[in-house]
Amino acid sequence: MRSMRSTGFRRRTQRVLEQGTSFVADASASFRRNGLMTAAAVTTIMVALLVVGAAVLIGLNLGNIAEVVEGQVQVVAFLRDGLTSVEAEKVRTAVGAVPGVEEVEFVGRGEALQRLQQQMGEHAAFADLASTNPLPDSLEVQLTDPRSAPVVASVVARQPGVAEVTYGGEVVDRLIALTRGLRGVAALLTVFLTSVALIVVVNTIRLTVIARRQEIEIMQLVGATPWFVRWPFLIEGLFQGAAAAVAAVVVLGTVYLVGMLRLQVTMPFLPLAGPADAALPLLGSVLMGGFCVGAAGSLLAIRRFLTS
Amino acid sequence: MRSMRSTGFRRRTQRVLEQGTSFVADASASFRRNGLMTAAAVTTIMVALLVVGAAVLIGLNLGNIAEVVEGQVQVVAFLRDGLTSVEAEKVRTAVGAVPGVEEVEFVGRGEALQRLQQQMGEHAAFADLASTNPLPDSLEVQLTDPRSAPVVASVVARQPGVAEVTYGGEVVDRLIALTRGLRGVAALLTVFLTSVALIVVVNTIRLTVIARRQEIEIMQLVGATPWFVRWPFLIEGLFQGAAAAVAAVVVLGTVYLVGMLRLQVTMPFLPLAGPADAALPLLGSVLMGGFCVGAAGSLLAIRRFLTS
Amino acid sequence: MVQFQDVTKGYPNGVLALRRVSLRVDPGEFVFVVGPTGTGKSTLLKLLYRDESPTEGRVFVAGRDVSALPHRAIPELRRGLGVVFQDFKLLPSRTVFENIAFALRVIGAPPQEIRSRVIRALDLVGLAHRPDAMPGHLSGGEQQRISIARAIVNDPPLLLADEPTGNLDPNSSWEIMQVLSRINLRGTTVIMTTHNKMIVDILRRRVVQLAAGRVVRDQSRGLYAVDA
Amino acid sequence: MVQFQDVTKGYPNGVLALRRVSLRVDPGEFVFVVGPTGTGKSTLLKLLYRDESPTEGRVFVAGRDVSALPHRAIPELRRGLGVVFQDFKLLPSRTVFENIAFALRVIGAPPQEIRSRVIRALDLVGLAHRPDAMPGHLSGGEQQRISIARAIVNDPPLLLADEPTGNLDPNSSWEIMQVLSRINLRGTTVIMTTHNKMIVDILRRRVVQLAAGRVVRDQSRGLYAVDA
Ligand SMILES: Nc1ncnc2c1ncn2[C@@H]1O[C@H](COP(=O)(O)OP(=O)(O)OP(=O)(O)O)[C@@H](O)[C@H]1O
Ligand SMILES: Nc1ncnc2c1ncn2[C@@H]1O[C@H](COP(=O)(O)OP(=O)(O)OP(=O)(O)O)[C@@H](O)[C@H]1O
Ligand SMILES: [Mg+2]
Ligand SMILES: [Mg+2]
């Protein structure tokens, strides 16, 4: 048996580079030849990545909105009537020492009235309130964690000099529930849509592999090792994933930029993520997603057709 | 040529029923045999339909929310001080006649103060306002179309006896922009995700057809007509679409019910669509989508492999 | 039954498979088509069942100009033929029985007849004992005999057989030749390509010899080769 | 070189393709395996390239027990063999050249040698003029010769040929037999199944005859059949 046992060993190192180039040539040749199938697969992966990218962008923006909404939660402590400014300052210090409090601001009754008038719209009917201002002095308390509002409020209420505490009551609870809900929805959406993408990709490549199982069988009959058979599919999966990812990034980027500009005009108060903030998560998730998922998909898909 | 021309005509009617049953038998047999491929296709279609169904549900709820938000838009006309109730009633009738106005309600200054106190939280500091009520009488105007608020407001402002008009100014504009934005987002999402689903389905079935092009070629060589070849694929597409649709409805229905119960507990103010409202659109869109898309997908996919 | 009028067939890659072939086969004839590999024997048959169209010239089957047939008339044409393909062309995911029954269903045979006719055809080629096997689980010769059974099951007026004994041992080949001869005696026209010198030389039927796409010999009661 | 020790092969569907076959082929031998269709000739070869495993008994190739080979050693085994498959097994989406070059790449041949060796192999089977054709665009006999070229291109120590002349005319068959004989003279062991009585009877090599899965004759310088 002349070369039966030794072939495998002798030329191994030298062979690796040579085979590398021919694998890539193979993959791109099959890219050209199985045009229809490749187009189908790339479209499908692209669509899946669009979904993943959209989920990332939506999650990013929901996160932003939730943060801003939570940042607006504050506890207001109304002070007893007739405190001197020294006494008021004492109360301010005491409230500032309550755990969970980040910052305390004193708001005089005059300023409070002005704010109320602004909130109500500046129409004439409120003008005569200035003389008989019914509002008390108050402390506006910023929290380290908006979710601790009810607890902090009850502690602050027990401080001497504090007449009454409000943290918007139901409103704050609702805001917190809302942001929590938004976060949950964003997470769910991302998980759901990412699994969509994965399933679609694995199935696409599996169907490609099924359509070529004859080829795989023949390669193995001629003496190809499992990795020799795998490589072209792996590289093809990577190519497809990369092509799909680039297309998805271009589409998503364009749509997001245009959509963001539109939304910013009609709803300037919405705290959307800017292009700079969105670029990295988008590129990272979609490109990495395309590569990994293309590679993992082909390896998974080919598994059951190897070593009959 | 014994039976060459006549065969096609003689038994046509009798044949239709016989072939119908054998087509169904064929389709279910191939369902069993190409198990892996069928599973892949059904999963992918199901996932696509999940996306469509989710889009429908999201659109439904966004629509609901937008409607509720818009329903809260109203124009308030503050009346001049010191009008008699007869004069006030005259103004009310005049305002009611303005185009775009649906209903006008008179709100006395005492009631207005009560509402304000409720809004501000019922704490002691406001108690002394009752004696020196600074608020005027007002008319609350419901609109036939919330988007006409600015126009109606300017017309109402010119009525005799009306001192000033507010429609929440920026707040209303923002609300309208927001609901418009939500509607737009829902429509975009539905279109986007529906095309995702279609592309995925057509590609899935096309890959199935590619994997079986040999079979199609052989059938045609033996003398099968295009429809004879198409039927099994069509029926298989319908089967797959229907199976996927049923699975998608079950998954979506469960997730929606559970999710809705959760959300209703934490955010009871969100006007979500109930199971009864959601069932018909969901069933309709997903089941019809599955059927149509399965059938259309197979017909589209098989086209280029017929009549070489 | 079959007529080639000055037929030339060039494939898109430039290969001229047939050059100005004229040929006439009358109903009831039995014709061997012989010649070295790649001289256009299979192409000649493909023109008859309209798998290919001639580049020049016309091809008639049962009086109809096959080369000018509209697409929708092709199934009708093929239902009047039985074809044994050189590479068998069996449906890989159907059983032997289903593969043959399929050809009957296509022509709209009454379902109650299908079972018995399939079994009879399998019996003729000596494979009645394995109706439920998948083609991939059969030996080469067994697959070839399935292909033959499918071609004859619908009693076609014209049978085209491309190398039907290539994978068969001499005994099986003779059995198949007896089947084909019997079908021919019942009136079916048979055109068969072959490389099997022994069969041609013993049966002494009409022989059409091709060389490089041309008809170089057309002899009734001929031998496989003139100089052999 | 090759040894079967009391080998029985049953397929999952219950067919017993080989029954207690014992056989020894020495290096450099040329063996014809003959017998009616479906008697286990292809199965015999499949056991050698480990496409199937025996139900009982052991199979040795070059001293290694092939029946007990772990999965990862199978590619190594197949690289030492050349196989002409009964159904050709050409990659349908590769050109003729690529199909053959593939077999060389698999064994890790230096790329600069590949081109010339492929051309030489194509030349041997008489198809050097069509390296860029796709297999689907070739005639049956041409495909068969591509399959032969692929089997011999890597100068294997053991060549298994399953019906390599089934689609060839007598002249081409003789050319192929000359190629195989020449390879055999250079030291390659050749095991070839065939139904071609003429070739077996004229070459007079060792003949192993199977019938219903059993070896019923093993004769050096034998004829195709004893009673023929
Ligand atoms: N689809 C095709 N595209 C291009 N060339 C083709 C095609 N089919 C056949 N050919 C070429 O046409 C010529 C004739 O082929 P054909 O199959 O008719 O030969 P054949 O006489 O049947 O040979 P064999 O005895 O080997 O089966 C060959 O050179 C072949 O390579
Ligand atoms: N994968 C398989 N599964 C089940 N049965 C099989 C399988 N392969 C072959 N057989 C059966 O085993 C028997 C021997 O088959 P084999 O292919 O070895 O025959 P052969 O001698 O090569 O025949 P031929 O001359 O027709 O090629 C046949 O009856 C065949 O139907
Ligand atoms: Mg041919
Ligand atoms: Mg065999």
PDB file of N, CA, C and O in Angstrom, chain B residues 46-82:
ATOM      1  N   MET B  46     -44.280  29.499  10.763  1.00  0.00           N
ATOM      2  CA  MET B  46     -44.906  29.820  12.043  1.00  0.00           C
ATOM      3  C   MET B  46     -44.282  31.081  12.617  1.00  0.00           C
ATOM      4  O   MET B  46     -44.977  31.990  13.068  1.00  0.00           O
ATOM      5  N   VAL B  47     -42.961  31.120  12.597  1.00  0.00           N
ATOM      6  CA  VAL B  47     -42.255  32.278  13.131  1.00  0.00           C
ATOM      7  C   VAL B  47     -42.667  33.545  12.388  1.00  0.00           C
ATOM      8  O   VAL B  47     -42.938  34.586  12.991  1.00  0.00           O
ATOM      9  N   ALA B  48     -42.760  33.423  11.058  1.00  0.00           N
ATOM     10  CA  ALA B  48     -43.184  34.580  10.270  1.00  0.00           C
ATOM     11  C   ALA B  48     -44.589  35.011  10.670  1.00  0.00           C
ATOM     12  O   ALA B  48     -44.865  36.205  10.833  1.00  0.00           O
ATOM     13  N   LEU B  49     -45.474  34.023  10.860  1.00  0.00           N
ATOM     14  CA  LEU B  49     -46.844  34.354  11.229  1.00  0.00           C
ATOM     15  C   LEU B  49     -46.909  34.926  12.641  1.00  0.00           C
ATOM     16  O   LEU B  49     -47.736  35.790  12.923  1.00  0.00           O
ATOM     17  N   LEU B  50     -46.039  34.456  13.525  1.00  0.00           N
ATOM     18  CA  LEU B  50     -45.964  35.050  14.856  1.00  0.00           C
ATOM     19  C   LEU B  50     -45.713  36.541  14.716  1.00  0.00           C
ATOM     20  O   LEU B  50     -46.320  37.371  15.390  1.00  0.00           O
ATOM     21  N   VAL B  51     -44.783  36.869  13.826  1.00  0.00           N
ATOM     22  CA  VAL B  51     -44.440  38.271  13.616  1.00  0.00           C
ATOM     23  C   VAL B  51     -45.649  39.047  13.096  1.00  0.00           C
ATOM     24  O   VAL B  51     -45.982  40.121  13.602  1.00  0.00           O
ATOM     25  N   VAL B  52     -46.334  38.472  12.095  1.00  0.00           N
ATOM     26  CA  VAL B  52     -47.520  39.150  11.572  1.00  0.00           C
ATOM     27  C   VAL B  52     -48.569  39.324  12.669  1.00  0.00           C
ATOM     28  O   VAL B  52     -49.113  40.421  12.875  1.00  0.00           O
ATOM     29  N   GLY B  53     -48.849  38.233  13.382  1.00  0.00           N
ATOM     30  CA  GLY B  53     -49.848  38.292  14.437  1.00  0.00           C
ATOM     31  C   GLY B  53     -49.480  39.309  15.500  1.00  0.00           C
ATOM     32  O   GLY B  53     -50.322  40.091  15.949  1.00  0.00           O
ATOM     33  N   ALA B  54     -48.193  39.319  15.891  1.00  0.00           N
ATOM     34  CA  ALA B  54     -47.740  40.287  16.890  1.00  0.00           C
ATOM     35  C   ALA B  54     -47.946  41.698  16.369  1.00  0.00           C
ATOM     36  O   ALA B  54     -48.402  42.584  17.106  1.00  0.00           O
ATOM     37  N   ALA B  55     -47.655  41.914  15.079  1.00  0.00           N
ATOM     38  CA  ALA B  55     -47.840  43.245  14.501  1.00  0.00           C
ATOM     39  C   ALA B  55     -49.305  43.650  14.577  1.00  0.00           C
ATOM     40  O   ALA B  55     -49.630  44.785  14.942  1.00  0.00           O
ATOM     41  N   VAL B  56     -50.201  42.693  14.246  1.00  0.00           N
ATOM     42  CA  VAL B  56     -51.626  43.004  14.302  1.00  0.00           C
ATOM     43  C   VAL B  56     -52.037  43.379  15.722  1.00  0.00           C
ATOM     44  O   VAL B  56     -52.737  44.378  15.948  1.00  0.00           O
ATOM     45  N   LEU B  57     -51.586  42.583  16.709  1.00  0.00           N
ATOM     46  CA  LEU B  57     -51.951  42.861  18.100  1.00  0.00           C
ATOM     47  C   LEU B  57     -51.406  44.205  18.556  1.00  0.00           C
ATOM     48  O   LEU B  57     -52.101  44.999  19.193  1.00  0.00           O
ATOM     49  N   ILE B  58     -50.144  44.475  18.220  1.00  0.00           N
ATOM     50  CA  ILE B  58     -49.534  45.742  18.616  1.00  0.00           C
ATOM     51  C   ILE B  58     -50.281  46.894  17.958  1.00  0.00           C
ATOM     52  O   ILE B  58     -50.615  47.887  18.606  1.00  0.00           O
ATOM     53  N   GLY B  59     -50.573  46.743  16.671  1.00  0.00           N
ATOM     54  CA  GLY B  59     -51.293  47.802  15.960  1.00  0.00           C
ATOM     55  C   GLY B  59     -52.645  48.066  16.604  1.00  0.00           C
ATOM     56  O   GLY B  59     -53.032  49.214  16.827  1.00  0.00           O
ATOM     57  N   LEU B  60     -53.330  46.961  16.928  1.00  0.00           N
ATOM     58  CA  LEU B  60     -54.645  47.062  17.559  1.00  0.00           C
ATOM     59  C   LEU B  60     -54.561  47.870  18.846  1.00  0.00           C
ATOM     60  O   LEU B  60     -55.358  48.785  19.086  1.00  0.00           O
ATOM     61  N   ASN B  61     -53.569  47.555  19.679  1.00  0.00           N
ATOM     62  CA  ASN B  61     -53.466  48.216  20.975  1.00  0.00           C
ATOM     63  C   ASN B  61     -53.002  49.655  20.843  1.00  0.00           C
ATOM     64  O   ASN B  61     -53.487  50.537  21.544  1.00  0.00           O
ATOM     65  N   LEU B  62     -52.053  49.886  19.930  1.00  0.00           N
ATOM     66  CA  LEU B  62     -51.629  51.272  19.716  1.00  0.00           C
ATOM     67  C   LEU B  62     -52.810  52.095  19.236  1.00  0.00           C
ATOM     68  O   LEU B  62     -53.008  53.232  19.671  1.00  0.00           O
ATOM     69  N   GLY B  63     -53.611  51.522  18.356  1.00  0.00           N
ATOM     70  CA  GLY B  63     -54.801  52.218  17.866  1.00  0.00           C
ATOM     71  C   GLY B  63     -55.734  52.551  19.017  1.00  0.00           C
ATOM     72  O   GLY B  63     -56.205  53.689  19.142  1.00  0.00           O
ATOM     73  N   ASN B  64     -55.974  51.558  19.883  1.00  0.00           N
ATOM     74  CA  ASN B  64     -56.817  51.768  21.055  1.00  0.00           C
ATOM     75  C   ASN B  64     -56.297  52.914  21.909  1.00  0.00           C
ATOM     76  O   ASN B  64     -57.034  53.795  22.311  1.00  0.00           O
ATOM     77  N   ILE B  65     -54.997  52.873  22.197  1.00  0.00           N
ATOM     78  CA  ILE B  65     -54.390  53.892  23.054  1.00  0.00           C
ATOM     79  C   ILE B  65     -54.525  55.266  22.415  1.00  0.00           C
ATOM     80  O   ILE B  65     -54.916  56.235  23.061  1.00  0.00           O
ATOM     81  N   ALA B  66     -54.221  55.316  21.115  1.00  0.00           N
ATOM     82  CA  ALA B  66     -54.290  56.597  20.409  1.00  0.00           C
ATOM     83  C   ALA B  66     -55.705  57.164  20.493  1.00  0.00           C
ATOM     84  O   ALA B  66     -55.896  58.355  20.732  1.00  0.00           O
ATOM     85  N   GLU B  67     -56.716  56.276  20.335  1.00  0.00           N
ATOM     86  CA  GLU B  67     -58.091  56.726  20.371  1.00  0.00           C
ATOM     87  C   GLU B  67     -58.438  57.318  21.728  1.00  0.00           C
ATOM     88  O   GLU B  67     -59.046  58.386  21.826  1.00  0.00           O
ATOM     89  N   VAL B  68     -58.029  56.627  22.778  1.00  0.00           N
ATOM     90  CA  VAL B  68     -58.322  57.099  24.131  1.00  0.00           C
ATOM     91  C   VAL B  68     -57.647  58.437  24.376  1.00  0.00           C
ATOM     92  O   VAL B  68     -58.247  59.377  24.909  1.00  0.00           O
ATOM     93  N   VAL B  69     -56.363  58.545  23.954  1.00  0.00           N
ATOM     94  CA  VAL B  69     -55.634  59.796  24.169  1.00  0.00           C
ATOM     95  C   VAL B  69     -56.316  60.931  23.424  1.00  0.00           C
ATOM     96  O   VAL B  69     -56.553  62.008  23.978  1.00  0.00           O
ATOM     97  N   GLU B  70     -56.709  60.666  22.188  1.00  0.00           N
ATOM     98  CA  GLU B  70     -57.349  61.718  21.405  1.00  0.00           C
ATOM     99  C   GLU B  70     -58.688  62.112  21.996  1.00  0.00           C
ATOM    100  O   GLU B  70     -59.078  63.278  21.967  1.00  0.00           O
ATOM    101  N   GLY B  71     -59.397  61.141  22.568  1.00  0.00           N
ATOM    102  CA  GLY B  71     -60.698  61.416  23.160  1.00  0.00           C
ATOM    103  C   GLY B  71     -60.600  62.383  24.338  1.00  0.00           C
ATOM    104  O   GLY B  71     -61.585  62.984  24.749  1.00  0.00           O
ATOM    105  N   GLN B  72     -59.386  62.491  24.905  1.00  0.00           N
ATOM    106  CA  GLN B  72     -59.230  63.366  26.062  1.00  0.00           C
ATOM    107  C   GLN B  72     -58.914  64.810  25.675  1.00  0.00           C
ATOM    108  O   GLN B  72     -58.790  65.685  26.518  1.00  0.00           O
ATOM    109  N   VAL B  73     -58.748  65.063  24.379  1.00  0.00           N
ATOM    110  CA  VAL B  73     -58.462  66.431  23.944  1.00  0.00           C
ATOM    111  C   VAL B  73     -59.754  67.259  24.017  1.00  0.00           C
ATOM    112  O   VAL B  73     -60.786  66.839  23.523  1.00  0.00           O
ATOM    113  N   GLN B  74     -59.713  68.444  24.669  1.00  0.00           N
ATOM    114  CA  GLN B  74     -60.894  69.298  24.658  1.00  0.00           C
ATOM    115  C   GLN B  74     -60.473  70.771  24.689  1.00  0.00           C
ATOM    116  O   GLN B  74     -59.382  71.112  25.142  1.00  0.00           O
ATOM    117  N   VAL B  75     -61.369  71.600  24.167  1.00  0.00           N
ATOM    118  CA  VAL B  75     -61.137  73.047  24.173  1.00  0.00           C
ATOM    119  C   VAL B  75     -61.897  73.632  25.363  1.00  0.00           C
ATOM    120  O   VAL B  75     -63.054  73.281  25.587  1.00  0.00           O
ATOM    121  N   VAL B  76     -61.231  74.474  26.147  1.00  0.00           N
ATOM    122  CA  VAL B  76     -61.910  75.115  27.271  1.00  0.00           C
ATOM    123  C   VAL B  76     -62.026  76.620  27.005  1.00  0.00           C
ATOM    124  O   VAL B  76     -61.034  77.269  26.666  1.00  0.00           O
ATOM    125  N   ALA B  77     -63.249  77.132  27.093  1.00  0.00           N
ATOM    126  CA  ALA B  77     -63.457  78.574  26.907  1.00  0.00           C
ATOM    127  C   ALA B  77     -63.786  79.210  28.261  1.00  0.00           C
ATOM    128  O   ALA B  77     -64.748  78.813  28.924  1.00  0.00           O
ATOM    129  N   PHE B  78     -62.924  80.133  28.717  1.00  0.00           N
ATOM    130  CA  PHE B  78     -63.202  80.830  29.981  1.00  0.00           C
ATOM    131  C   PHE B  78     -64.126  82.001  29.689  1.00  0.00           C
ATOM    132  O   PHE B  78     -63.899  82.752  28.736  1.00  0.00           O
ATOM    133  N   LEU B  79     -65.168  82.156  30.517  1.00  0.00           N
ATOM    134  CA  LEU B  79     -66.156  83.220  30.268  1.00  0.00           C
ATOM    135  C   LEU B  79     -65.766  84.493  31.025  1.00  0.00           C
ATOM    136  O   LEU B  79     -65.053  84.455  32.030  1.00  0.00           O
ATOM    137  N   ARG B  80     -66.250  85.620  30.468  1.00  0.00           N
ATOM    138  CA  ARG B  80     -66.046  86.900  31.152  1.00  0.00           C
ATOM    139  C   ARG B  80     -66.630  86.827  32.549  1.00  0.00           C
ATOM    140  O   ARG B  80     -67.642  86.188  32.776  1.00  0.00           O
ATOM    141  N   ASP B  81     -66.023  87.592  33.510  1.00  0.00           N
ATOM    142  CA  ASP B  81     -66.565  87.641  34.867  1.00  0.00           C
ATOM    143  C   ASP B  81     -67.940  88.293  34.853  1.00  0.00           C
ATOM    144  O   ASP B  81     -68.217  89.178  34.026  1.00  0.00           O
ATOM    145  N   GLY B  82     -68.794  87.812  35.744  1.00  0.00           N
ATOM    146  CA  GLY B  82     -70.053  88.511  35.995  1.00  0.00           C
ATOM    147  C   GLY B  82     -71.142  88.317  34.958  1.00  0.00           C
ATOM    148  O   GLY B  82     -72.074  89.104  34.875  1.00  0.00           O
TER     149      GLY B  82
END
